[in-house]
Coordinates of C-alpha atoms and ligand atoms in Angstrom, one line a residue:
M471 CA 0.0 0.0 0.0
K472 CA 2.7 2.4 1.0
R473 CA 4.9 1.3 -1.8
Y474 CA 2.0 2.0 -4.1
L475 CA 1.7 5.5 -2.7
K476 CA 5.3 6.3 -3.3
E477 CA 5.2 5.2 -6.9
L478 CA 2.0 7.3 -7.3
I479 CA 3.7 10.3 -6.0
I480 CA 6.7 9.9 -8.2
G481 CA 4.4 9.4 -11.2
V482 CA 2.6 12.6 -10.4
G483 CA 5.9 14.3 -10.1
I484 CA 7.0 13.3 -13.5
A485 CA 3.7 14.2 -15.0
T486 CA 4.0 17.6 -13.4
I487 CA 7.5 18.2 -14.8
T488 CA 6.3 17.2 -18.2
F489 CA 3.3 19.5 -17.9
V490 CA 5.4 22.4 -16.8
A491 CA 7.9 21.8 -19.6
F492 CA 5.2 21.9 -22.3
N493 CA 3.1 24.7 -20.8
F494 CA 3.1 28.3 -19.7
Q495 CA 6.1 29.7 -18.1
Q496 CA 4.2 31.5 -15.4
F497 CA 3.2 28.2 -13.9
T498 CA 6.8 27.1 -13.4
V499 CA 7.3 28.4 -9.8
P500 CA 4.0 27.1 -8.3
F501 CA 4.4 23.7 -10.0
L502 CA 8.0 23.3 -8.8
L503 CA 6.8 24.2 -5.3
L504 CA 4.1 21.5 -5.5
F505 CA 6.6 19.0 -6.8
G506 CA 9.0 19.8 -3.9
I507 CA 6.2 19.2 -1.4
L508 CA 5.4 15.9 -3.0
L509 CA 9.0 14.8 -2.9
T510 CA 9.3 15.6 0.8
F511 CA 6.2 13.6 1.4
A512 CA 7.6 10.6 -0.5
F513 CA 10.8 11.0 1.6
V514 CA 8.9 10.9 4.9
I515 CA 7.0 7.8 3.8
D516 CA 10.3 6.2 2.9
R517 CA 11.7 7.0 6.3
N518 CA 8.8 5.5 8.1
R519 CA 9.0 2.5 6.0
S520 CA 12.7 1.9 6.6
A521 CA 12.0 2.0 10.3
T522 CA 9.8 -1.1 10.0
A523 CA 11.3 -2.8 7.0
A524 CA 14.5 -4.0 8.7
L525 CA 12.5 -6.0 11.2
S526 CA 10.1 -7.7 8.9
H527 CA 12.1 -10.9 8.4
E528 CA 13.8 -11.4 11.6
V529 CA 11.8 -14.1 13.2
A530 CA 13.7 -17.2 12.3
K531 CA 11.4 -19.7 10.8
S532 CA 14.4 -21.6 9.5
H533 CA 15.5 -24.9 10.8
R534 CA 15.9 -25.2 14.6
I535 CA 19.5 -25.5 15.7
E536 CA 20.4 -27.9 18.5
F537 CA 23.4 -27.8 20.7
D538 CA 24.5 -31.1 19.3
E539 CA 25.0 -29.5 15.9
I540 CA 27.6 -27.2 17.3
G541 CA 31.1 -28.7 17.3
G542 CA 33.8 -27.9 19.9
Q543 CA 32.8 -25.0 22.2
D544 CA 32.2 -27.4 25.1
M545 CA 32.9 -24.7 27.6
A546 CA 30.7 -22.1 26.0
K547 CA 27.9 -24.7 25.6
R548 CA 28.1 -25.6 29.3
E549 CA 28.2 -22.0 30.5
L550 CA 25.3 -21.1 28.2
T551 CA 23.1 -24.0 29.2
E552 CA 23.8 -23.3 32.9
A553 CA 22.6 -19.7 32.3
L554 CA 19.6 -20.9 30.3
D555 CA 18.4 -23.2 33.0
F556 CA 17.3 -20.0 34.7
L557 CA 14.7 -19.7 32.0
R558 CA 13.7 -23.3 32.1
H559 CA 13.2 -23.6 35.9
R560 CA 11.6 -20.3 36.4
E561 CA 9.4 -21.3 39.3
K562 CA 12.3 -22.5 41.4
I563 CA 14.2 -19.3 40.6
K564 CA 11.4 -17.2 41.8
Q565 CA 11.0 -19.3 44.9
L566 CA 14.6 -18.7 45.9
G567 CA 14.4 -15.0 45.1
I568 CA 17.1 -15.2 42.4
N569 CA 17.1 -12.4 39.9
P570 CA 16.7 -14.1 36.5
L571 CA 19.2 -13.3 33.8
K572 CA 18.4 -10.5 31.3
G573 CA 21.4 -10.5 29.0
I574 CA 24.3 -12.7 27.9
I575 CA 27.2 -11.6 25.7
L576 CA 29.0 -14.0 23.5
T577 CA 32.5 -12.9 22.6
G578 CA 34.9 -14.3 20.2
P579 CA 36.3 -14.1 16.6
P580 CA 34.0 -14.3 13.6
G581 CA 32.7 -17.7 12.4
T582 CA 33.1 -19.5 15.7
G583 CA 29.4 -20.3 16.2
K584 CA 28.0 -17.4 18.2
T585 CA 24.9 -17.1 16.1
L586 CA 24.5 -20.9 16.2
L587 CA 24.7 -20.8 20.0
A588 CA 22.1 -18.2 20.2
K589 CA 19.7 -20.2 18.0
A590 CA 20.4 -23.3 19.9
A591 CA 19.6 -21.4 23.1
A592 CA 16.2 -20.6 21.7
T593 CA 15.6 -24.3 20.8
Y594 CA 16.8 -25.4 24.2
T595 CA 14.5 -23.1 26.1
D596 CA 11.6 -23.4 23.6
S597 CA 11.7 -19.7 23.0
V598 CA 10.8 -17.5 20.1
F599 CA 14.0 -16.3 18.3
V600 CA 14.2 -12.7 17.0
S601 CA 17.5 -11.4 15.7
A602 CA 19.1 -8.3 14.3
S603 CA 22.5 -7.0 13.7
G604 CA 23.9 -3.9 15.3
S605 CA 24.5 -2.3 11.9
E606 CA 20.8 -2.6 11.1
F607 CA 19.9 -0.1 13.8
V608 CA 22.1 2.6 12.4
E609 CA 20.5 4.9 9.9
M610 CA 21.2 8.4 8.8
Y611 CA 18.1 9.6 10.6
V612 CA 18.4 10.3 14.2
G613 CA 15.9 8.4 16.3
V614 CA 15.3 5.5 13.9
G615 CA 17.7 3.2 15.7
A616 CA 16.0 3.8 19.0
S617 CA 12.6 3.1 17.5
R618 CA 13.8 -0.1 15.9
V619 CA 15.1 -1.3 19.3
R620 CA 11.6 -0.6 20.8
Q621 CA 9.9 -2.4 17.9
M622 CA 12.2 -5.4 18.3
F623 CA 11.2 -5.9 21.9
Q624 CA 7.5 -5.4 21.1
K625 CA 7.8 -7.9 18.3
A626 CA 9.5 -10.5 20.4
R627 CA 6.7 -10.3 23.0
A628 CA 4.0 -10.3 20.3
Q629 CA 5.5 -13.3 18.5
A630 CA 5.8 -15.3 21.7
K631 CA 2.2 -14.7 22.5
K632 CA 1.2 -15.6 19.0
E633 CA 3.1 -18.9 19.2
G634 CA 1.9 -19.6 22.7
K635 CA 5.5 -19.6 24.1
D636 CA 6.4 -18.0 27.4
S637 CA 9.8 -16.8 26.5
A638 CA 11.6 -15.0 23.8
I639 CA 15.3 -14.7 22.9
I640 CA 16.4 -11.5 21.2
F641 CA 19.8 -11.9 19.4
I642 CA 21.8 -8.8 18.6
D643 CA 24.8 -9.6 16.5
E644 CA 27.7 -7.0 16.3
I645 CA 26.5 -5.3 19.4
D646 CA 29.7 -3.2 19.3
V647 CA 28.2 -1.1 16.5
I648 CA 25.6 0.3 18.8
G649 CA 27.1 -0.6 22.1
G650 CA 30.4 1.3 21.7
K651 CA 31.5 3.7 24.4
R652 CA 29.1 6.6 24.5
G653 CA 30.5 10.0 23.8
G654 CA 33.6 8.4 22.3
N655 CA 35.2 10.1 19.3
Q656 CA 33.5 7.8 16.8
S657 CA 30.1 7.7 18.4
H658 CA 27.5 10.4 17.8
Q659 CA 24.1 11.2 18.9
E660 CA 22.3 8.5 16.9
Y661 CA 24.4 5.7 18.3
D662 CA 24.0 7.0 21.8
Q663 CA 20.2 7.2 21.5
T664 CA 20.0 3.7 20.2
L665 CA 22.2 2.4 23.0
N666 CA 20.2 4.3 25.6
Q667 CA 17.0 2.8 24.2
L668 CA 18.4 -0.7 24.5
L669 CA 19.4 0.0 28.1
T670 CA 16.0 1.3 28.9
E671 CA 14.3 -1.7 27.4
M672 CA 16.6 -4.0 29.4
D673 CA 16.0 -2.2 32.6
G674 CA 12.3 -2.2 32.1
M675 CA 12.2 -5.9 31.4
Q676 CA 10.0 -7.5 34.0
T677 CA 11.7 -10.6 35.0
T678 CA 8.5 -12.1 36.4
S679 CA 6.1 -11.3 33.6
S680 CA 5.3 -13.5 30.7
P681 CA 6.7 -13.8 28.2
L682 CA 10.2 -13.6 29.6
V683 CA 12.7 -11.9 27.3
L684 CA 16.4 -12.8 27.3
V685 CA 18.8 -10.7 25.2
I686 CA 21.9 -12.5 23.8
A687 CA 24.4 -10.3 22.1
A688 CA 27.6 -11.2 20.1
T689 CA 30.8 -9.2 19.6
N690 CA 34.4 -9.8 18.9
R691 CA 35.3 -6.5 20.5
L692 CA 34.4 -6.8 24.2
D693 CA 36.9 -4.0 25.1
M694 CA 34.9 -1.6 22.9
L695 CA 31.6 -1.9 24.8
D696 CA 30.2 0.8 26.9
P697 CA 30.7 -0.2 30.6
A698 CA 27.0 0.5 31.2
L699 CA 26.1 -2.5 29.0
I700 CA 28.0 -5.0 31.1
R701 CA 26.7 -3.8 34.5
P702 CA 24.7 -6.3 36.6
G703 CA 21.1 -6.5 35.5
R704 CA 22.0 -6.0 31.9
F705 CA 24.5 -8.2 30.1
D706 CA 26.0 -9.6 33.2
R707 CA 27.1 -13.0 31.8
Q708 CA 30.0 -13.1 29.3
I709 CA 30.8 -16.3 27.5
K710 CA 33.9 -16.7 25.5
V711 CA 33.5 -18.4 22.1
D712 CA 37.0 -19.0 21.0
L713 CA 38.6 -20.6 17.9
P714 CA 38.4 -24.4 18.2
D715 CA 41.4 -26.5 19.1
K716 CA 42.3 -29.6 17.2
N717 CA 39.6 -31.8 19.0
G718 CA 37.1 -29.0 18.4
R719 CA 38.0 -28.8 14.8
L720 CA 37.6 -32.6 14.4
H721 CA 34.2 -32.5 16.0
I722 CA 33.1 -29.6 13.7
L723 CA 34.4 -31.6 10.7
Q724 CA 32.5 -34.6 11.8
I725 CA 29.3 -32.6 12.0
Q726 CA 30.0 -30.8 8.7
T727 CA 30.7 -34.0 6.8
K728 CA 27.7 -36.0 8.2
K729 CA 25.7 -35.3 5.1
R730 CA 28.6 -35.4 2.6
P731 CA 29.9 -38.7 1.1
L732 CA 33.4 -39.3 2.2
A733 CA 35.8 -41.9 0.8
D734 CA 36.9 -44.5 3.3
S735 CA 40.5 -43.3 3.1
V736 CA 39.6 -39.8 4.4
D737 CA 41.3 -39.2 7.8
L738 CA 39.4 -36.3 9.4
E739 CA 41.9 -36.2 12.2
K740 CA 44.6 -35.3 9.7
V741 CA 42.3 -32.7 8.1
A742 CA 41.7 -31.2 11.5
A743 CA 45.5 -31.0 12.1
E744 CA 46.1 -29.3 8.8
A745 CA 43.2 -26.8 9.3
Y746 CA 45.2 -25.2 12.1
G747 CA 43.6 -22.0 13.3
F748 CA 40.5 -22.4 11.3
S749 CA 37.1 -21.2 12.6
G750 CA 33.9 -23.2 12.4
A751 CA 32.8 -21.1 9.4
Q752 CA 36.2 -21.8 7.7
L753 CA 35.8 -25.5 8.3
E754 CA 32.4 -25.5 6.8
S755 CA 33.8 -23.7 3.8
L756 CA 36.6 -26.2 3.7
C757 CA 34.2 -29.1 3.5
N758 CA 32.2 -27.3 0.8
E759 CA 35.3 -26.6 -1.3
A760 CA 36.4 -30.2 -1.0
A761 CA 33.0 -31.3 -2.3
I762 CA 33.1 -28.9 -5.2
M763 CA 36.6 -30.2 -6.1
A764 CA 35.3 -33.8 -6.0
M765 CA 32.4 -32.8 -8.3
R766 CA 34.7 -31.1 -10.8
E767 CA 36.6 -34.4 -11.0
N768 CA 33.4 -36.4 -11.4
K769 CA 34.1 -38.3 -8.2
E770 CA 31.2 -39.8 -6.2
Q771 CA 33.0 -39.2 -2.9
I772 CA 35.3 -36.6 -1.3
E773 CA 38.8 -37.7 -1.0
Q774 CA 41.7 -36.7 1.3
L775 CA 43.4 -34.9 -1.5
H776 CA 40.3 -32.7 -2.0
F777 CA 40.5 -31.6 1.6
R778 CA 44.2 -30.9 1.3
D779 CA 43.8 -28.7 -1.7
S780 CA 40.9 -26.9 -0.2
V781 CA 42.9 -25.8 2.9
D782 CA 44.9 -23.4 0.7
K783 CA 41.9 -22.1 -1.0
V784 CA 40.1 -21.3 2.2
L785 CA 43.3 -19.9 3.8
L786 CA 44.4 -17.7 0.9
G787 CA 41.3 -17.1 -1.1
E788 CA 40.4 -18.0 -4.6
R789 CA 43.2 -18.2 -7.1
T790 CA 43.6 -14.7 -8.4
G791 CA 43.7 -13.7 -12.0
K792 CA 47.3 -12.5 -11.4
R793 CA 49.6 -13.6 -14.2
P794 CA 53.1 -13.2 -13.1
R795 CA 55.8 -12.9 -15.8
Q796 CA 57.9 -16.0 -16.5
E797 CA 61.0 -14.6 -14.6
E798 CA 58.8 -13.7 -11.7
L799 CA 57.4 -17.2 -11.5
E800 CA 61.0 -18.5 -11.5
R801 CA 61.9 -16.2 -8.7
V802 CA 58.8 -17.2 -6.7
A803 CA 59.8 -20.9 -7.2
V804 CA 63.3 -20.3 -5.9
H805 CA 61.9 -18.3 -3.0
E806 CA 59.4 -20.9 -1.9
L807 CA 62.0 -23.7 -2.3
G808 CA 64.2 -21.7 0.1
H809 CA 61.4 -21.7 2.7
A810 CA 60.7 -25.4 2.1
I811 CA 64.3 -26.6 2.4
V812 CA 64.9 -24.7 5.7
S813 CA 61.5 -26.0 7.1
E814 CA 62.3 -29.6 6.2
S815 CA 65.8 -29.2 7.7
V816 CA 64.7 -27.9 11.0
R817 CA 61.8 -30.2 11.3
K818 CA 61.5 -33.5 9.4
R819 CA 58.2 -34.0 7.4
S820 CA 57.1 -30.4 8.1
V821 CA 56.4 -29.5 4.5
S822 CA 52.9 -30.3 3.5
H823 CA 53.0 -28.8 0.0
I824 CA 54.5 -26.1 -2.1
T825 CA 52.7 -24.0 -4.7
I826 CA 53.4 -21.0 -6.9
A827 CA 49.9 -20.5 -8.0
P828 CA 49.0 -17.0 -7.0
R829 CA 46.1 -16.9 -4.4
G830 CA 44.9 -13.9 -2.5
N831 CA 47.9 -11.7 -1.8
A832 CA 50.4 -14.4 -2.0
L833 CA 52.4 -15.3 -5.2
G834 CA 53.5 -18.6 -3.7
F835 CA 53.2 -20.5 -0.5
V836 CA 54.7 -23.3 1.4
R837 CA 52.2 -25.0 3.7
Q838 CA 53.7 -26.5 6.8
V839 CA 52.2 -29.4 8.7
P840 CA 51.5 -27.7 12.0
E841 CA 53.5 -29.2 14.9
S842 CA 50.6 -29.5 17.2
D843 CA 48.3 -27.0 18.9
G844 CA 50.7 -25.4 21.3
Y845 CA 50.6 -22.3 23.3
L846 CA 54.3 -22.1 24.3
Y847 CA 57.3 -21.8 22.1
T848 CA 60.9 -22.5 23.1
Y849 CA 63.8 -20.3 22.0
D850 CA 64.8 -22.9 19.5
Q851 CA 61.4 -23.1 17.9
L852 CA 61.3 -19.3 17.5
V853 CA 64.8 -19.3 16.0
D854 CA 63.7 -22.1 13.6
Q855 CA 60.7 -20.1 12.5
I856 CA 62.7 -17.0 11.8
K857 CA 65.1 -19.1 9.7
I858 CA 62.2 -20.5 7.7
A859 CA 60.9 -17.0 7.2
L860 CA 64.3 -15.8 6.0
G861 CA 64.7 -18.9 3.8
G862 CA 62.9 -17.3 0.9
T863 CA 64.9 -14.2 0.6
V864 CA 68.2 -16.0 1.3
A865 CA 67.5 -18.4 -1.6
E866 CA 66.9 -15.4 -3.9
E867 CA 70.2 -13.9 -2.9
L868 CA 71.9 -17.3 -3.5
I869 CA 70.6 -17.8 -7.0
Y870 CA 70.2 -14.2 -8.3
G871 CA 72.7 -12.3 -6.2
N872 CA 69.9 -10.0 -5.2
R873 CA 66.6 -9.9 -3.3
S874 CA 63.1 -8.7 -4.0
T875 CA 60.0 -7.3 -2.4
G876 CA 58.5 -10.8 -2.3
A877 CA 59.9 -11.1 1.2
Q878 CA 58.0 -8.3 2.8
G879 CA 55.5 -10.5 4.6
D880 CA 58.3 -12.8 5.7
I881 CA 60.3 -10.0 7.1
Q882 CA 57.4 -8.7 9.1
Q883 CA 56.7 -12.2 10.5
A884 CA 60.4 -12.6 11.3
T885 CA 60.5 -9.2 13.0
N886 CA 57.5 -10.1 15.2
M887 CA 59.2 -13.3 16.3
A888 CA 62.5 -11.5 17.0
R889 CA 60.5 -9.0 19.2
T890 CA 58.9 -12.0 21.0
I891 CA 62.4 -13.3 21.7
V892 CA 63.4 -10.0 23.3
A893 CA 60.1 -9.5 25.1
C894 CA 60.2 -13.0 26.6
G895 CA 63.7 -12.5 28.0
L896 CA 65.2 -15.0 25.6
S897 CA 67.7 -12.6 23.9
S898 CA 71.2 -11.6 24.9
L899 CA 69.8 -8.7 26.7
G900 CA 68.4 -11.1 29.3
I901 CA 65.1 -10.4 31.0
V902 CA 64.0 -6.9 30.1
D903 CA 60.8 -4.9 29.9
I904 CA 60.5 -4.4 26.1
D905 CA 58.3 -1.4 26.6
N906 CA 60.9 0.4 28.6
L907 CA 63.7 -0.6 26.4
Q908 CA 65.4 2.3 24.5
R909 CA 64.5 2.2 20.9
N910 CA 68.0 1.9 19.6
V911 CA 68.9 -0.9 22.0
L912 CA 65.9 -2.9 20.8
D913 CA 66.7 -2.2 17.2
E914 CA 70.3 -3.2 17.7
E915 CA 69.3 -6.5 19.4
I916 CA 66.8 -7.4 16.6
R917 CA 69.4 -6.6 14.0
R918 CA 71.9 -8.8 15.8
I919 CA 69.4 -11.7 15.9
F920 CA 68.8 -11.3 12.2
A921 CA 72.4 -11.0 11.3
D922 CA 73.2 -14.3 13.0
L923 CA 70.2 -16.1 11.7
Y924 CA 70.7 -14.8 8.1
D925 CA 74.2 -16.2 8.1
A926 CA 73.1 -19.6 9.5
T927 CA 70.3 -19.8 6.9
S928 CA 72.7 -18.9 4.1
E929 CA 75.1 -21.6 5.2
L930 CA 72.2 -24.1 5.4
L931 CA 71.0 -23.3 1.9
S932 CA 74.3 -22.9 0.1
V933 CA 74.7 -26.7 -0.4
Y934 CA 71.4 -26.7 -2.2
K935 CA 72.3 -23.9 -4.7
D936 CA 72.4 -26.0 -7.8
G937 CA 69.6 -28.2 -6.6
I938 CA 67.3 -25.2 -6.2
A939 CA 68.2 -24.0 -9.7
T940 CA 67.1 -27.3 -11.2
L941 CA 64.1 -28.1 -9.0
S942 CA 62.6 -24.6 -9.5
V943 CA 62.2 -25.4 -13.2
N944 CA 60.0 -28.4 -12.2
L945 CA 58.1 -26.2 -9.8
V946 CA 57.4 -23.6 -12.4
R947 CA 56.3 -26.2 -14.8
D948 CA 53.9 -28.0 -12.4
E949 CA 52.9 -25.1 -10.2
N950 CA 52.5 -27.5 -7.3
M951 CA 54.7 -30.0 -5.5
S952 CA 53.6 -32.3 -2.7
G953 CA 55.5 -32.7 0.5
D954 CA 56.4 -36.2 -0.4
Q955 CA 57.7 -35.3 -3.9
F956 CA 59.8 -32.6 -2.2
R957 CA 61.1 -34.9 0.4
A958 CA 62.2 -37.5 -2.2
W959 CA 64.3 -34.8 -3.8
M960 CA 65.7 -33.6 -0.4
A961 CA 66.7 -37.2 0.4
V962 CA 68.8 -37.4 -2.8
N963 CA 70.4 -34.0 -2.2
E964 CA 71.2 -34.6 1.4
K965 CA 73.1 -37.8 0.6
Q966 CA 75.3 -36.1 -2.1
P967 CA 75.6 -32.4 -1.1
L968 CA 76.5 -30.5 -4.2
A969 CA 79.7 -28.7 -4.0
V970 CA 79.3 -25.0 -4.6
Ligands
ADP1755 P1 29.6 -16.3 14.4 O1 28.2 -15.9 14.7 O2 30.4 -16.6 15.6 O3 30.3 -15.4 13.4 P2 28.2 -18.3 13.0 O4 27.5 -19.0 14.1 O5 27.4 -17.3 12.2 O6 29.5 -17.7 13.6 O7 28.8 -19.5 12.1 C1 28.7 -19.4 10.7 C2 28.7 -20.8 10.1 O8 29.9 -21.5 10.4 C3 27.6 -21.6 10.7 O9 26.4 -21.5 10.0 C4 28.1 -23.0 10.7 O10 27.9 -23.6 9.4 C5 29.6 -22.8 10.8 N1 30.1 -23.0 12.2 C6 30.7 -22.0 12.9 N2 31.0 -22.5 14.1 C7 30.6 -23.8 14.2 C8 30.6 -24.8 15.2 N3 31.2 -24.6 16.4 N4 30.1 -26.0 14.9 C9 29.6 -26.2 13.6 N5 29.5 -25.3 12.7 C10 30.0 -24.1 12.9
MG1756 MG1 27.3 -14.6 13.2
ZN1757 ZN1 58.2 -15.9 1.4

């Protein structure tokens, strides 16, 4: 109806212009005025419409999510169900005089399952689920955000009544967009009003009335939130939803492959190890890519190789349309072989595969088999990682007598690790406070670490000089080399080190 009206107004506007253009000049001013009034009217209608439009499709009618469908996150699930039991055993809570919970904040990196957890919470408590993202509240018109907040709470209650449920869960994703510190440099009046409205709604929530409303919010920037939000009686439960560890990844992979045909040879544990640092969303995308790859090859089942190749794709993005020149490809091959040789030398069987197919920002890439999920590094491990990072540029120097900008990312990584060495008291400076260290002392120490390790890496690679030159030709030709192919070559070269 409203849409109809707007179109009508625009139609009249156009007709008016046409009329004016073809008719007497003395009518121009009044007609333009009239047209202006009509336009303003259309604008107001549009504004009112946008206040309601964003909320029209929020009630999730989609498939119900159960906690069993969420992999890893055992801690988060336990904490969340504990909190939700307040909703489920409301009578008991009332009897003991416990204040029921109003808000829960889920914090953690993107794609770890925060939305899933909120949906599962609704299933678990048999609640209505209404959701919105923080960015949806923010409009150019002041006051719209606040009215959307109000509407969302109304809608949650109305929907619960309609479905005969006595609780509703409101999920606000990206709460930091509206919940940032009030009066901060970035925030302005509109954000403040929206946040104030949310706080008012939460304070006014009757914890005894029916339907009971619980607000679950998600963010990956807890530090950004206005302290008023996390005061008792508002979001007073915070649950961490972190990246899954290896077991968590395995669990997520098992869930994600349940409906996908896997070859018997697939070892999901191995896939979980290779997908080091992946979030749940990345693991899902990994399974999907593997299935696509199997389809392209006309296979009925997904094989281990498909998973392996998909890891790169998820990690680095689609293969880009970049077409490096022939001499660039050769240099990239030399560079990557440098990384690979050092990697294999400091840790046997550590190279998973080598590629010079450009993906994302990278022109080439050596994928390492992660050691294991660890939280601590020894001095030797840090030193080895720096040598591996320097391996690329050292190999270029060895073959071409010069280096290139291809090492920029490597140098950054190496510098970070060198800083870590100093910060953890593992350098020749002994135990120091890196923040209070004089700039030139720190620089000098990092330079010293690099100088030593550069020399050590050069020495390590020098025996492979001719080998790199020949093997890089194969790598340019094939674009990819598996860890096993590479190791076969290493074995031969180790036995008969080539004289330089
Ligand atoms: P977040 O809200 O933390 O950004 P989502 O819950 O939106 O993450 O997850 C996005 C998608 O990634 C989900 O739809 C699901 O397919 C997958 N996913 C993420 N985490 C998990 C998990 N722990 N278990 C299973 N699938 C997951
Ligand atoms: Mg999400
Ligand atoms: Zn490199």
